[in-house]
């Protein structure tokens, strides 16, 4: 299996590095609006275990293409010699400063790389383009053009006829907007450049697909783990006296909420790492003591909460669904002789308890200790909407990092993001609610494991559901 | 979790050869049977992993997975090999607990030997003065053991209330008691580990009962060995006497009972059963007279010789053998349970996925060397005074004709455009011609595409231009932009800033970068 090499080339500042960054899921590639950011050709080998399936080259942009073309044309003897002449150009100029970028970008091509020529579809074409494409044509390598729209405007109608003359494939690829599916779409197009490269590219797509599945599954698991930790979390403090003083109570409460916030941040960090956005800055609220101190009955009037989690009626419905599941068990055990009474009663009880627990916060309680003294404890969170808010934030966060192109480095602000759990299908909400219900009841290890596994399964299904379709890049 | 199946042969030693023979990953080498310590360490490690950042887990398990890939391990073997690699140290909690279990097993054996020997010795010693009453000794030292052994078996086998009430109580309480006892002397780490292990009943519940059986039966075996040893040893230093006395039985009945008891060994050791004469002779009343009358060693030895073989055989058959069998069964059950663990709970499934997944990485190695950022922003410079007449260079990508451009410039800047040259096209001779025509011009406007990156090509041209102009002639680089419809638009301030930043590299005090506004439309255009 030949491992193809692709050189991503183009004029300076056209998003070449962005394309490479997004395609290789490498957020460390230098992307900057300063022309000439990339100074040397740099390899991005796509490795699976120790095997390289293909290699991308990020290259410096053309700066003096007109002059290179003039040099070539002056010495042209026949069409057959063109590639050799380009090689001669590189040999003669490598090391000299003037054509350093051109030599750097031509080298991988002369060594057999396929060409990915990047243009900015949001600006008009200029004569420099003609020089660049002509030089690339002289190398005789398979080539494809990418229309990367950097700005708002769309000049692609102007670009198409120009690019069609020189390139066997022309594709649109927005390097800053492309999600995983579009990455795969572009890879597939690369496979079309040459029959020899097809098997390696197909294999790469297969492996990347598998890896994506793994990362989604692992994301679901870390979300489920965090939900379990957050919902079941308790803080305790031994008391010397029989009653707890107010500072003791508020101190414990502060510690409790600090722990919740820390755990939520750890979840986000894990999600970021899972999707290789190690340093991406994301602004999103956490459960914090400060906001909770003002919380009373009006918990859900707070802006960050009101758009997340479930509404009162949805929560009641989910509680009813969860209760009905338990009630249905009763019906089965009495052989149906209860005329579905169990289901009905369970449902009503579930809904009622969901409504009742809607405004409840974690309570601070004083517990007796066997060996003298007393224990001050806060948690677990009795608020029924709490896991929903956490899940909502996690899903919103996941969507922000999982579908984000690695070329894009600007901070993400999710503080006003729309929630998603309210839009989940009823039966899914019911299943999640029954798992939350288990967590709230300080379950034993068995029940806890079962609830965690069921949560992870449901969340994975949600994540897969929300995975954008595999639409190929716009055909020309 | 536990699969019933034949006890596995221990393939551990063959694994390396297996790996050589089989390159086919579907033919995986059978893995070794896990030990209790492995299970504890596994759970401890999985628990600790919950606190670790995900990328640490992914990287570590990718590395371990790669190291283990060649061995072609099956699911269980993979998990065990992983445990071997990640366990904290040779003194990991699991191994500490293993050591504790071994130690407690040793202690129990010691205690068994001692108590067996002491129990027998205690009974026989009194025999030096008063003959030992066999009718009491046998039930106390042999019969009770037998009852307990039968009870232990019933606990495990009997269905219904017995298992549920007594059995559950015993099979949870006993191992817990053993565990708690062992853990009492353990370091805190091992204590935690044991508690965590106990929390995993779901997975490992069956193990605890059989481990406890192993320990208790080791004690019982040792007890019987100790008792037998005492039984053999004491007559060499003392003269114990056996007799019998009972209000419930006469000699005939006793003989019937002893015959029944001796049935198991009747065929192999018929002499280990007191004869009717011997029973009569050792009856309590006659015994005392016998001892009194003879008071000699020879007669004495006859007295104990009547019962001694019977007692030895009883200890062997009703004490030692059942305990050996129970101990053996417990050992086999442990092996089978451990061998049947296939590690398919969530944590292990997840672990194996991390170990086996192909590691995909498209990132570059090492640090990238990037281009030096161009100088800081151009310091605010005063606008240049333009003379009335200027020359214009139009870069090839600038839309519109030279005339349209001239009109626009006249309108915006109120200057007369003296001549318009074109540069930046594919024809380099045009650049040269423009430079020649501009030599010694009073002032030059260079109109460029604002959206273009200020590449080296422009810088080259501007340097050459300055070379021909002399130092003080104003040069204005005028950026312009165009919409999709082909009409002029305003220049994006970011583009203007970029041009200014880059042309600052020329360090030319008589050069300015400006933007051509959109409303300077050529006449006639809407
Ligand atoms: N909005 C948007 N911006 C983009 C896109 N592609 C590139 N950019 C921006 O364009 C600028 C140049 O991007 P790079 O990827 O560094 O371009 P390059 O071609 O590698 O540049 P050089 O290495 O300097 O030749 C950066 O500021 C990017 O953020 C895109 O698809 N959308
Ligand atoms: Mg670059």
Short mmCIF file of C-alpha atoms in Angstrom, two decimals, chain B residues 126-284:
data_model
loop_
_atom_site.label_atom_id
_atom_site.label_comp_id
_atom_site.label_asym_id
_atom_site.label_seq_id
_atom_site.Cartn_x
_atom_site.Cartn_y
_atom_site.Cartn_z
CA UNK B 126 -5.66 -36.74 82.82
CA UNK B 127 -5.50 -40.37 81.77
CA UNK B 128 -2.31 -40.82 83.74
CA UNK B 129 -4.37 -40.74 86.87
CA UNK B 130 -7.88 -41.47 85.73
CA UNK B 131 -8.56 -43.40 82.53
CA UNK B 132 -9.89 -41.26 79.68
CA UNK B 133 -13.51 -41.87 79.02
CA UNK B 134 -13.74 -42.67 75.33
CA UNK B 135 -17.46 -42.16 75.31
CA UNK B 136 -16.78 -38.48 76.11
CA UNK B 137 -13.58 -38.02 74.14
CA UNK B 138 -14.87 -39.27 70.85
CA UNK B 139 -17.88 -36.94 70.51
CA UNK B 140 -15.91 -33.95 71.78
CA UNK B 141 -12.91 -34.28 69.49
CA UNK B 142 -14.22 -36.23 66.52
CA UNK B 143 -17.98 -36.12 66.52
CA UNK B 144 -18.24 -32.35 66.86
CA UNK B 145 -15.85 -31.86 63.99
CA UNK B 146 -17.92 -34.13 61.85
CA UNK B 147 -21.09 -32.26 62.70
CA UNK B 148 -19.42 -28.93 61.82
CA UNK B 149 -18.13 -30.27 58.53
CA UNK B 150 -21.54 -31.60 57.61
CA UNK B 151 -23.06 -28.30 58.59
CA UNK B 152 -20.59 -26.37 56.41
CA UNK B 153 -21.52 -28.56 53.48
CA UNK B 154 -25.23 -28.13 54.17
CA UNK B 155 -24.80 -24.40 54.28
CA UNK B 156 -23.48 -24.55 50.76
CA UNK B 157 -25.75 -27.25 49.40
CA UNK B 158 -29.01 -27.18 51.27
CA UNK B 159 -31.69 -25.26 49.47
CA UNK B 160 -34.32 -23.13 51.10
CA UNK B 161 -34.41 -21.53 54.48
CA UNK B 162 -31.17 -23.01 55.74
CA UNK B 163 -29.05 -21.51 53.03
CA UNK B 164 -30.88 -18.26 53.13
CA UNK B 165 -30.87 -17.60 56.82
CA UNK B 166 -27.95 -19.39 58.37
CA UNK B 167 -25.97 -19.84 55.21
CA UNK B 168 -26.04 -16.23 54.16
CA UNK B 169 -25.19 -15.14 57.61
CA UNK B 170 -22.25 -17.47 57.82
CA UNK B 171 -20.96 -17.00 54.35
CA UNK B 172 -20.92 -13.25 54.72
CA UNK B 173 -20.00 -13.03 58.32
CA UNK B 174 -17.19 -15.53 58.34
CA UNK B 175 -15.19 -14.15 55.44
CA UNK B 176 -15.80 -10.66 56.72
CA UNK B 177 -14.53 -11.68 60.10
CA UNK B 178 -11.49 -13.32 58.57
CA UNK B 179 -10.88 -10.31 56.38
CA UNK B 180 -11.32 -7.88 59.22
CA UNK B 181 -8.95 -9.92 61.32
CA UNK B 182 -6.30 -9.99 58.63
CA UNK B 183 -6.76 -6.34 57.83
CA UNK B 184 -6.41 -5.36 61.47
CA UNK B 185 -2.68 -5.91 61.11
CA UNK B 186 -2.45 -4.49 57.63
CA UNK B 187 -1.16 -1.06 56.62
CA UNK B 188 -3.89 1.51 55.88
CA UNK B 189 -3.42 1.15 52.12
CA UNK B 190 -4.24 -2.51 52.21
CA UNK B 191 -7.18 -1.80 54.47
CA UNK B 192 -8.62 0.62 51.93
CA UNK B 193 -8.02 -1.85 49.18
CA UNK B 194 -9.76 -4.60 51.09
CA UNK B 195 -12.77 -2.38 51.73
CA UNK B 196 -12.94 -1.43 48.08
CA UNK B 197 -12.68 -5.06 47.16
CA UNK B 198 -15.54 -5.86 49.49
CA UNK B 199 -17.58 -3.20 47.80
CA UNK B 200 -17.24 -5.18 44.60
CA UNK B 201 -19.40 -8.08 45.73
CA UNK B 202 -21.26 -7.81 42.48
CA UNK B 203 -18.17 -9.05 40.72
CA UNK B 204 -16.31 -11.13 43.19
CA UNK B 205 -18.86 -12.28 45.79
CA UNK B 206 -18.34 -16.01 45.20
CA UNK B 207 -14.65 -15.75 45.84
CA UNK B 208 -14.97 -14.68 49.41
CA UNK B 209 -16.84 -17.76 50.58
CA UNK B 210 -14.37 -20.16 49.07
CA UNK B 211 -11.38 -18.21 50.24
CA UNK B 212 -12.80 -18.36 53.75
CA UNK B 213 -13.44 -22.08 53.33
CA UNK B 214 -9.85 -22.58 52.26
CA UNK B 215 -8.63 -20.81 55.36
CA UNK B 216 -10.98 -22.46 57.82
CA UNK B 217 -10.34 -25.92 56.41
CA UNK B 218 -6.61 -25.37 56.52
CA UNK B 219 -7.09 -24.74 60.20
CA UNK B 220 -9.20 -27.86 60.56
CA UNK B 221 -6.73 -30.07 58.69
CA UNK B 222 -3.97 -28.76 60.90
CA UNK B 223 -6.08 -29.39 63.97
CA UNK B 224 -6.44 -33.05 63.04
CA UNK B 225 -2.79 -33.41 62.17
CA UNK B 226 -1.90 -31.91 65.52
CA UNK B 227 -4.32 -34.22 67.27
CA UNK B 228 -2.90 -37.27 65.53
CA UNK B 229 0.63 -36.20 66.31
CA UNK B 230 -0.25 -35.89 69.96
CA UNK B 231 -1.98 -39.22 69.83
CA UNK B 232 1.20 -40.77 68.51
CA UNK B 233 3.59 -38.85 70.68
CA UNK B 234 2.04 -38.86 74.14
CA UNK B 235 2.18 -42.66 74.70
CA UNK B 236 5.94 -42.49 74.20
CA UNK B 237 6.39 -40.24 77.20
CA UNK B 238 3.37 -41.01 79.31
CA UNK B 239 1.06 -43.87 80.05
CA UNK B 240 -2.44 -42.80 79.14
CA UNK B 241 -5.26 -45.14 79.94
CA UNK B 242 -8.58 -45.38 78.07
CA UNK B 243 -11.76 -46.68 79.42
CA UNK B 244 -15.43 -46.03 79.09
CA UNK B 245 -18.33 -45.25 81.30
CA UNK B 246 -21.85 -44.51 80.21
CA UNK B 247 -25.27 -44.42 81.71
CA UNK B 248 -26.90 -44.75 78.31
CA UNK B 249 -25.07 -47.73 76.89
CA UNK B 250 -24.01 -51.11 78.05
CA UNK B 251 -21.07 -52.99 76.61
CA UNK B 252 -23.17 -54.60 73.88
CA UNK B 253 -24.57 -51.35 72.65
CA UNK B 254 -21.17 -49.73 72.73
CA UNK B 255 -19.80 -52.52 70.64
CA UNK B 256 -22.55 -52.03 68.07
CA UNK B 257 -21.84 -48.30 67.91
CA UNK B 258 -18.10 -48.75 67.57
CA UNK B 259 -18.63 -51.33 64.86
CA UNK B 260 -20.75 -48.90 62.89
CA UNK B 261 -18.20 -46.15 63.38
CA UNK B 262 -15.40 -48.43 62.22
CA UNK B 263 -17.21 -49.54 59.07
CA UNK B 264 -15.18 -47.25 56.78
CA UNK B 265 -11.91 -48.82 57.76
CA UNK B 266 -13.15 -52.30 58.61
CA UNK B 267 -11.73 -53.67 55.39
CA UNK B 268 -8.31 -52.06 55.59
CA UNK B 269 -7.65 -52.02 59.31
CA UNK B 270 -9.91 -54.52 61.04
CA UNK B 271 -7.84 -54.38 64.23
CA UNK B 272 -8.74 -50.77 64.84
CA UNK B 273 -11.88 -51.82 66.60
CA UNK B 274 -12.00 -52.86 70.25
CA UNK B 275 -13.20 -56.43 70.66
CA UNK B 276 -16.03 -57.36 72.97
CA UNK B 277 -13.54 -58.59 75.52
CA UNK B 278 -11.59 -55.39 75.35
CA UNK B 279 -14.73 -53.35 75.79
CA UNK B 280 -15.68 -55.38 78.78
CA UNK B 281 -12.16 -55.12 80.14
CA UNK B 282 -12.05 -51.35 79.81
CA UNK B 283 -15.43 -50.68 81.31
CA UNK B 284 -15.02 -48.15 84.05
#
